[in-house]
Amino acid sequence: MSTVTDSLVLARRNVIRMSRIPEVLLFGLIQPVMFVLLFTYVFGGSLKIGNTTDAAVYKNFLMAGIFAQTVTFATAGASAGIAEDMHKGLVDRFRSLPMARGAVLTGRTLADLAQTALTLLVLAIVALLAGWRPGYAEPTNLARVLGGFGLLLLLGYAFTWIGALIGLSVRTPEAATSGGLIWLFPVTFISNAFVDTGQMTPWLRHVADWNPFSATVQACRELFGNPGVTGSDAWPMQHPVWASLLYSVLIVAVFRTLAVRKYRRAAE
């Protein structure tokens, strides 16, 4: 319980700090909105989904990918924030306090999760205004839609722990920002987020179908009742909800362990 309490206290501290830098939150909201508008109106109608190039089909196919990209790109902010805390000597200050060592990282990741949830809410409103409709391809309900957003937040939280490990492994916040982004581009683009993987070469489609990012995107499309990737016999594409849960929990378990261990070594 002391670990939980310490983590919540530090999460509150990070949320307060974020609220005092509104431009960071503002820019974090603008970027995904730009992605929605650009992909919808630039690529809509030019990419083939299944057997059609209908712009409305692509629009509803796209949104789950944009949502997932948004929550994972928050990883770069987590990397930079933790690297900045390390660079400013915040670790040394916390070492003098009777608190759980892992609470520093857990508090930071929980604060990032709160910011991601706010960004996702704004993005969903923009998506609705742009023409995204849950239940476009198949019937759905509010519980399933909320479940899809829950999977997105879980994926974002899992990837934040990867960002935490990166932030602890570099020397400067600038390096953490670059390191937090560079690996996300192949993860998000070699996936089913923006294109139907059926249009890819066989080996690349295999990689995309087993990508943890793709599993969450496909799960959200299924829960949202939106058009999804069809014709793949890969297990994550056949059981995307379970695959998404499994991937996210596994990533949290592995990278939280590695990040806390790295933090303890840095604090010694």
mmCIF file of N, CA, C and O in Angstrom, residues 18-91:
data_model
loop_
_atom_site.group_PDB
_atom_site.id
_atom_site.type_symbol
_atom_site.label_atom_id
_atom_site.label_comp_id
_atom_site.label_asym_id
_atom_site.label_seq_id
_atom_site.Cartn_x
_atom_site.Cartn_y
_atom_site.Cartn_z
ATOM 1 N N MET A 18 2.432 19.355 -15.209
ATOM 2 C CA MET A 18 1.970 19.417 -16.594
ATOM 3 C C MET A 18 0.947 20.531 -16.791
ATOM 4 O O MET A 18 0.947 21.225 -17.811
ATOM 5 N N SER A 19 0.070 20.706 -15.793
ATOM 6 C CA SER A 19 -0.971 21.727 -15.914
ATOM 7 C C SER A 19 -0.386 23.134 -15.891
ATOM 8 O O SER A 19 -1.014 24.086 -16.374
ATOM 9 N N ARG A 20 0.806 23.282 -15.354
ATOM 10 C CA ARG A 20 1.452 24.593 -15.298
ATOM 11 C C ARG A 20 2.261 24.900 -16.557
ATOM 12 O O ARG A 20 2.859 25.977 -16.665
ATOM 13 N N ILE A 21 2.304 23.936 -17.477
ATOM 14 C CA ILE A 21 2.955 24.164 -18.773
ATOM 15 C C ILE A 21 1.909 23.876 -19.843
ATOM 16 O O ILE A 21 1.962 22.847 -20.537
ATOM 17 N N PRO A 22 0.912 24.742 -20.001
ATOM 18 C CA PRO A 22 -0.216 24.453 -20.891
ATOM 19 C C PRO A 22 0.169 24.300 -22.350
ATOM 20 O O PRO A 22 -0.512 23.608 -23.102
ATOM 21 N N GLU A 23 1.285 24.925 -22.770
ATOM 22 C CA GLU A 23 1.659 24.822 -24.177
ATOM 23 C C GLU A 23 2.042 23.386 -24.554
ATOM 24 O O GLU A 23 1.818 22.951 -25.689
ATOM 25 N N VAL A 24 2.595 22.638 -23.610
ATOM 26 C CA VAL A 24 2.933 21.238 -23.879
ATOM 27 C C VAL A 24 1.662 20.440 -24.143
ATOM 28 O O VAL A 24 1.581 19.645 -25.086
ATOM 29 N N LEU A 25 0.661 20.645 -23.306
ATOM 30 C CA LEU A 25 -0.612 19.965 -23.492
ATOM 31 C C LEU A 25 -1.282 20.402 -24.789
ATOM 32 O O LEU A 25 -1.848 19.577 -25.521
ATOM 33 N N LEU A 26 -1.198 21.703 -25.089
ATOM 34 C CA LEU A 26 -1.823 22.226 -26.307
ATOM 35 C C LEU A 26 -1.209 21.607 -27.554
ATOM 36 O O LEU A 26 -1.917 21.146 -28.450
ATOM 37 N N PHE A 27 0.125 21.587 -27.621
ATOM 38 C CA PHE A 27 0.789 21.002 -28.783
ATOM 39 C C PHE A 27 0.538 19.503 -28.865
ATOM 40 O O PHE A 27 0.451 18.930 -29.953
ATOM 41 N N GLY A 28 0.412 18.862 -27.694
ATOM 42 C CA GLY A 28 0.099 17.441 -27.685
ATOM 43 C C GLY A 28 -1.285 17.146 -28.226
ATOM 44 O O GLY A 28 -1.536 16.058 -28.763
ATOM 45 N N LEU A 29 -2.195 18.110 -28.111
ATOM 46 C CA LEU A 29 -3.543 17.955 -28.655
ATOM 47 C C LEU A 29 -3.595 18.295 -30.136
ATOM 48 O O LEU A 29 -4.338 17.680 -30.905
ATOM 49 N N ILE A 30 -2.800 19.278 -30.566
ATOM 50 C CA ILE A 30 -2.837 19.721 -31.960
ATOM 51 C C ILE A 30 -2.299 18.650 -32.898
ATOM 52 O O ILE A 30 -2.862 18.410 -33.977
ATOM 53 N N GLN A 31 -1.230 17.991 -32.512
ATOM 54 C CA GLN A 31 -0.587 17.021 -33.412
ATOM 55 C C GLN A 31 -1.534 15.904 -33.858
ATOM 56 O O GLN A 31 -1.666 15.665 -35.069
ATOM 57 N N PRO A 32 -2.217 15.192 -32.941
ATOM 58 C CA PRO A 32 -3.130 14.138 -33.414
ATOM 59 C C PRO A 32 -4.309 14.672 -34.216
ATOM 60 O O PRO A 32 -4.801 13.993 -35.120
ATOM 61 N N VAL A 33 -4.769 15.879 -33.895
ATOM 62 C CA VAL A 33 -5.855 16.480 -34.677
ATOM 63 C C VAL A 33 -5.398 16.700 -36.116
ATOM 64 O O VAL A 33 -6.142 16.450 -37.079
ATOM 65 N N MET A 34 -4.158 17.153 -36.282
ATOM 66 C CA MET A 34 -3.612 17.338 -37.625
ATOM 67 C C MET A 34 -3.533 16.016 -38.372
ATOM 68 O O MET A 34 -3.821 15.939 -39.570
ATOM 69 N N PHE A 35 -3.136 14.943 -37.667
ATOM 70 C CA PHE A 35 -3.075 13.628 -38.302
ATOM 71 C C PHE A 35 -4.456 13.207 -38.800
ATOM 72 O O PHE A 35 -4.597 12.667 -39.904
ATOM 73 N N VAL A 36 -5.474 13.423 -37.979
ATOM 74 C CA VAL A 36 -6.838 13.047 -38.369
ATOM 75 C C VAL A 36 -7.239 13.776 -39.646
ATOM 76 O O VAL A 36 -7.714 13.162 -40.618
ATOM 77 N N LEU A 37 -7.045 15.082 -39.663
ATOM 78 C CA LEU A 37 -7.482 15.882 -40.814
ATOM 79 C C LEU A 37 -6.665 15.577 -42.063
ATOM 80 O O LEU A 37 -7.210 15.451 -43.165
ATOM 81 N N LEU A 38 -5.340 15.439 -41.896
ATOM 82 C CA LEU A 38 -4.489 15.195 -43.059
ATOM 83 C C LEU A 38 -4.756 13.825 -43.671
ATOM 84 O O LEU A 38 -4.938 13.698 -44.890
ATOM 85 N N PHE A 39 -4.785 12.795 -42.847
ATOM 86 C CA PHE A 39 -4.995 11.453 -43.380
ATOM 87 C C PHE A 39 -6.403 11.312 -43.959
ATOM 88 O O PHE A 39 -6.607 10.643 -44.969
ATOM 89 N N THR A 40 -7.372 11.945 -43.308
ATOM 90 C CA THR A 40 -8.750 11.811 -43.776
ATOM 91 C C THR A 40 -8.959 12.461 -45.127
ATOM 92 O O THR A 40 -9.534 11.861 -46.044
ATOM 93 N N TYR A 41 -8.478 13.684 -45.274
ATOM 94 C CA TYR A 41 -8.787 14.437 -46.481
ATOM 95 C C TYR A 41 -7.717 14.341 -47.564
ATOM 96 O O TYR A 41 -7.986 14.675 -48.718
ATOM 97 N N VAL A 42 -6.504 13.905 -47.209
ATOM 98 C CA VAL A 42 -5.458 13.752 -48.214
ATOM 99 C C VAL A 42 -5.446 12.335 -48.792
ATOM 100 O O VAL A 42 -5.395 12.136 -50.001
ATOM 101 N N PHE A 43 -5.522 11.327 -47.895
ATOM 102 C CA PHE A 43 -5.444 9.943 -48.343
ATOM 103 C C PHE A 43 -6.812 9.303 -48.547
ATOM 104 O O PHE A 43 -6.915 8.259 -49.183
ATOM 105 N N GLY A 44 -7.841 9.895 -47.975
ATOM 106 C CA GLY A 44 -9.171 9.325 -48.110
ATOM 107 C C GLY A 44 -9.595 9.241 -49.572
ATOM 108 O O GLY A 44 -9.540 10.219 -50.310
ATOM 109 N N GLY A 45 -10.017 8.051 -49.990
ATOM 110 C CA GLY A 45 -10.438 7.848 -51.365
ATOM 111 C C GLY A 45 -9.328 7.423 -52.297
ATOM 112 O O GLY A 45 -9.594 7.066 -53.456
ATOM 113 N N SER A 46 -8.065 7.453 -51.836
ATOM 114 C CA SER A 46 -6.949 7.062 -52.697
ATOM 115 C C SER A 46 -6.356 5.720 -52.308
ATOM 116 O O SER A 46 -5.595 5.129 -53.079
ATOM 117 N N LEU A 47 -6.677 5.226 -51.114
ATOM 118 C CA LEU A 47 -6.158 3.949 -50.647
ATOM 119 C C LEU A 47 -7.261 2.895 -50.676
ATOM 120 O O LEU A 47 -8.407 3.167 -50.331
ATOM 121 N N LYS A 48 -6.881 1.691 -51.048
ATOM 122 C CA LYS A 48 -7.841 0.611 -51.207
ATOM 123 C C LYS A 48 -7.959 -0.170 -49.907
ATOM 124 O O LYS A 48 -6.973 -0.669 -49.374
ATOM 125 N N ILE A 49 -9.169 -0.283 -49.385
ATOM 126 C CA ILE A 49 -9.464 -1.075 -48.196
ATOM 127 C C ILE A 49 -10.388 -2.203 -48.622
ATOM 128 O O ILE A 49 -11.533 -1.957 -49.018
ATOM 129 N N GLY A 50 -9.872 -3.430 -48.563
ATOM 130 C CA GLY A 50 -10.658 -4.535 -49.081
ATOM 131 C C GLY A 50 -10.777 -4.414 -50.586
ATOM 132 O O GLY A 50 -9.786 -4.426 -51.308
ATOM 133 N N ASN A 51 -11.978 -4.240 -51.067
ATOM 134 C CA ASN A 51 -12.212 -4.115 -52.512
ATOM 135 C C ASN A 51 -12.739 -2.741 -52.906
ATOM 136 O O ASN A 51 -13.301 -2.577 -53.984
ATOM 137 N N THR A 52 -12.560 -1.762 -52.035
ATOM 138 C CA THR A 52 -13.113 -0.443 -52.328
ATOM 139 C C THR A 52 -12.125 0.660 -51.983
ATOM 140 O O THR A 52 -11.249 0.494 -51.117
ATOM 141 N N THR A 53 -12.277 1.769 -52.663
ATOM 142 C CA THR A 53 -11.503 2.975 -52.344
ATOM 143 C C THR A 53 -12.427 4.081 -51.839
ATOM 144 O O THR A 53 -12.068 5.258 -51.872
ATOM 145 N N ASP A 54 -13.597 3.696 -51.349
ATOM 146 C CA ASP A 54 -14.563 4.666 -50.846
ATOM 147 C C ASP A 54 -13.954 5.471 -49.701
ATOM 148 O O ASP A 54 -13.398 4.907 -48.748
ATOM 149 N N ALA A 55 -14.061 6.790 -49.776
ATOM 150 C CA ALA A 55 -13.455 7.663 -48.764
ATOM 151 C C ALA A 55 -14.071 7.443 -47.389
ATOM 152 O O ALA A 55 -13.370 7.506 -46.374
ATOM 153 N N ALA A 56 -15.363 7.176 -47.306
ATOM 154 C CA ALA A 56 -16.020 6.957 -46.016
ATOM 155 C C ALA A 56 -15.525 5.672 -45.362
ATOM 156 O O ALA A 56 -15.359 5.607 -44.137
ATOM 157 N N VAL A 57 -15.279 4.646 -46.173
ATOM 158 C CA VAL A 57 -14.758 3.384 -45.639
ATOM 159 C C VAL A 57 -13.363 3.603 -45.064
ATOM 160 O O VAL A 57 -13.047 3.159 -43.954
ATOM 161 N N TYR A 58 -12.520 4.307 -45.823
ATOM 162 C CA TYR A 58 -11.159 4.553 -45.334
ATOM 163 C C TYR A 58 -11.172 5.411 -44.073
ATOM 164 O O TYR A 58 -10.382 5.195 -43.157
ATOM 165 N N LYS A 59 -12.051 6.380 -44.017
ATOM 166 C CA LYS A 59 -12.140 7.261 -42.851
ATOM 167 C C LYS A 59 -12.426 6.458 -41.592
ATOM 168 O O LYS A 59 -11.798 6.664 -40.555
ATOM 169 N N ASN A 60 -13.360 5.529 -41.665
ATOM 170 C CA ASN A 60 -13.698 4.727 -40.496
ATOM 171 C C ASN A 60 -12.671 3.633 -40.229
ATOM 172 O O ASN A 60 -12.503 3.197 -39.095
ATOM 173 N N PHE A 61 -11.985 3.191 -41.287
ATOM 174 C CA PHE A 61 -10.866 2.256 -41.125
ATOM 175 C C PHE A 61 -9.705 2.936 -40.410
ATOM 176 O O PHE A 61 -9.022 2.349 -39.575
ATOM 177 N N LEU A 62 -9.475 4.197 -40.731
ATOM 178 C CA LEU A 62 -8.303 4.934 -40.280
ATOM 179 C C LEU A 62 -8.304 5.269 -38.799
ATOM 180 O O LEU A 62 -7.260 5.225 -38.143
ATOM 181 N N MET A 63 -9.454 5.614 -38.247
ATOM 182 C CA MET A 63 -9.478 6.259 -36.940
ATOM 183 C C MET A 63 -8.874 5.421 -35.824
ATOM 184 O O MET A 63 -8.178 5.952 -34.955
ATOM 185 N N ALA A 64 -9.103 4.118 -35.832
ATOM 186 C CA ALA A 64 -8.492 3.282 -34.794
ATOM 187 C C ALA A 64 -6.973 3.362 -34.869
ATOM 188 O O ALA A 64 -6.284 3.380 -33.832
ATOM 189 N N GLY A 65 -6.424 3.423 -36.086
ATOM 190 C CA GLY A 65 -4.983 3.567 -36.240
ATOM 191 C C GLY A 65 -4.466 4.894 -35.730
ATOM 192 O O GLY A 65 -3.408 4.964 -35.088
ATOM 193 N N ILE A 66 -5.210 5.972 -35.988
ATOM 194 C CA ILE A 66 -4.815 7.291 -35.481
ATOM 195 C C ILE A 66 -4.869 7.318 -33.961
ATOM 196 O O ILE A 66 -3.971 7.854 -33.296
ATOM 197 N N PHE A 67 -5.921 6.742 -33.380
ATOM 198 C CA PHE A 67 -6.019 6.683 -31.924
ATOM 199 C C PHE A 67 -4.819 5.947 -31.335
ATOM 200 O O PHE A 67 -4.210 6.393 -30.355
ATOM 201 N N ALA A 68 -4.486 4.797 -31.920
ATOM 202 C CA ALA A 68 -3.379 3.999 -31.396
ATOM 203 C C ALA A 68 -2.045 4.721 -31.576
ATOM 204 O O ALA A 68 -1.191 4.693 -30.683
ATOM 205 N N GLN A 69 -1.862 5.381 -32.703
ATOM 206 C CA GLN A 69 -0.637 6.141 -32.913
ATOM 207 C C GLN A 69 -0.491 7.252 -31.885
ATOM 208 O O GLN A 69 0.602 7.500 -31.363
ATOM 209 N N THR A 70 -1.590 7.895 -31.570
ATOM 210 C CA THR A 70 -1.562 8.998 -30.610
ATOM 211 C C THR A 70 -1.118 8.525 -29.230
ATOM 212 O O THR A 70 -0.274 9.162 -28.588
ATOM 213 N N VAL A 71 -1.681 7.419 -28.751
ATOM 214 C CA VAL A 71 -1.332 6.954 -27.402
ATOM 215 C C VAL A 71 0.101 6.449 -27.346
ATOM 216 O O VAL A 71 0.764 6.558 -26.305
ATOM 217 N N THR A 72 0.608 5.895 -28.448
ATOM 218 C CA THR A 72 1.982 5.391 -28.421
ATOM 219 C C THR A 72 3.005 6.505 -28.579
ATOM 220 O O THR A 72 4.100 6.418 -28.017
ATOM 221 N N PHE A 73 2.661 7.567 -29.299
ATOM 222 C CA PHE A 73 3.605 8.664 -29.460
ATOM 223 C C PHE A 73 3.788 9.455 -28.171
ATOM 224 O O PHE A 73 4.721 10.258 -28.073
ATOM 225 N N ALA A 74 2.920 9.230 -27.198
ATOM 226 C CA ALA A 74 3.124 9.854 -25.885
ATOM 227 C C ALA A 74 4.373 9.303 -25.212
ATOM 228 O O ALA A 74 4.875 9.884 -24.239
ATOM 229 N N THR A 75 4.897 8.190 -25.735
ATOM 230 C CA THR A 75 6.109 7.589 -25.194
ATOM 231 C C THR A 75 7.284 8.561 -25.223
ATOM 232 O O THR A 75 8.094 8.595 -24.291
ATOM 233 N N ALA A 76 7.376 9.349 -26.280
ATOM 234 C CA ALA A 76 8.489 10.293 -26.402
ATOM 235 C C ALA A 76 8.467 11.319 -25.275
ATOM 236 O O ALA A 76 9.510 11.691 -24.731
ATOM 237 N N GLY A 77 7.265 11.779 -24.895
ATOM 238 C CA GLY A 77 7.156 12.723 -23.791
ATOM 239 C C GLY A 77 7.590 12.105 -22.478
ATOM 240 O O GLY A 77 8.236 12.756 -21.650
ATOM 241 N N ALA A 78 7.235 10.845 -22.274
ATOM 242 C CA ALA A 78 7.647 10.149 -21.054
ATOM 243 C C ALA A 78 9.165 10.008 -21.005
ATOM 244 O O ALA A 78 9.792 10.212 -19.953
ATOM 245 N N SER A 79 9.767 9.666 -22.129
ATOM 246 C CA SER A 79 11.229 9.525 -22.193
ATOM 247 C C SER A 79 11.913 10.839 -21.833
ATOM 248 O O SER A 79 12.826 10.877 -21.000
ATOM 249 N N ALA A 80 11.448 11.928 -22.456
ATOM 250 C CA ALA A 80 12.070 13.228 -22.220
ATOM 251 C C ALA A 80 11.856 13.697 -20.788
ATOM 252 O O ALA A 80 12.764 14.248 -20.158
ATOM 253 N N GLY A 81 10.645 13.474 -20.241
ATOM 254 C CA GLY A 81 10.350 13.914 -18.884
ATOM 255 C C GLY A 81 11.207 13.214 -17.847
ATOM 256 O O GLY A 81 11.732 13.846 -16.916
ATOM 257 N N ILE A 82 11.352 11.908 -17.986
ATOM 258 C CA ILE A 82 12.160 11.156 -17.029
ATOM 259 C C ILE A 82 13.633 11.510 -17.169
ATOM 260 O O ILE A 82 14.356 11.655 -16.176
ATOM 261 N N ALA A 83 14.092 11.673 -18.426
ATOM 262 C CA ALA A 83 15.483 12.070 -18.640
ATOM 263 C C ALA A 83 15.759 13.447 -18.027
ATOM 264 O O ALA A 83 16.826 13.680 -17.456
ATOM 265 N N GLU A 84 14.786 14.347 -18.125
ATOM 266 C CA GLU A 84 14.957 15.680 -17.541
ATOM 267 C C GLU A 84 15.037 15.603 -16.018
ATOM 268 O O GLU A 84 15.865 16.285 -15.399
ATOM 269 N N ASP A 85 14.186 14.782 -15.415
ATOM 270 C CA ASP A 85 14.231 14.620 -13.962
ATOM 271 C C ASP A 85 15.579 14.062 -13.516
ATOM 272 O O ASP A 85 16.141 14.490 -12.495
ATOM 273 N N MET A 86 16.104 13.111 -14.284
ATOM 274 C CA MET A 86 17.407 12.538 -13.958
ATOM 275 C C MET A 86 18.495 13.590 -14.130
ATOM 276 O O MET A 86 19.411 13.707 -13.300
ATOM 277 N N HIS A 87 18.415 14.359 -15.213
ATOM 278 C CA HIS A 87 19.437 15.353 -15.526
ATOM 279 C C HIS A 87 19.474 16.470 -14.477
ATOM 280 O O HIS A 87 20.554 17.002 -14.173
ATOM 281 N N LYS A 88 18.317 16.833 -13.934
ATOM 282 C CA LYS A 88 18.249 17.914 -12.944
ATOM 283 C C LYS A 88 18.553 17.448 -11.524
ATOM 284 O O LYS A 88 18.517 18.261 -10.597
ATOM 285 N N GLY A 89 18.814 16.168 -11.343
ATOM 286 C CA GLY A 89 19.156 15.673 -10.019
ATOM 287 C C GLY A 89 17.969 15.365 -9.145
ATOM 288 O O GLY A 89 18.105 15.261 -7.915
ATOM 289 N N LEU A 90 16.794 15.210 -9.747
ATOM 290 C CA LEU A 90 15.601 14.905 -8.962
ATOM 291 C C LEU A 90 15.723 13.550 -8.272
ATOM 292 O O LEU A 90 15.193 13.347 -7.182
ATOM 293 N N VAL A 91 16.453 12.629 -8.894
ATOM 294 C CA VAL A 91 16.658 11.313 -8.295
ATOM 295 C C VAL A 91 17.345 11.445 -6.947
ATOM 296 O O VAL A 91 16.979 10.792 -5.973
#
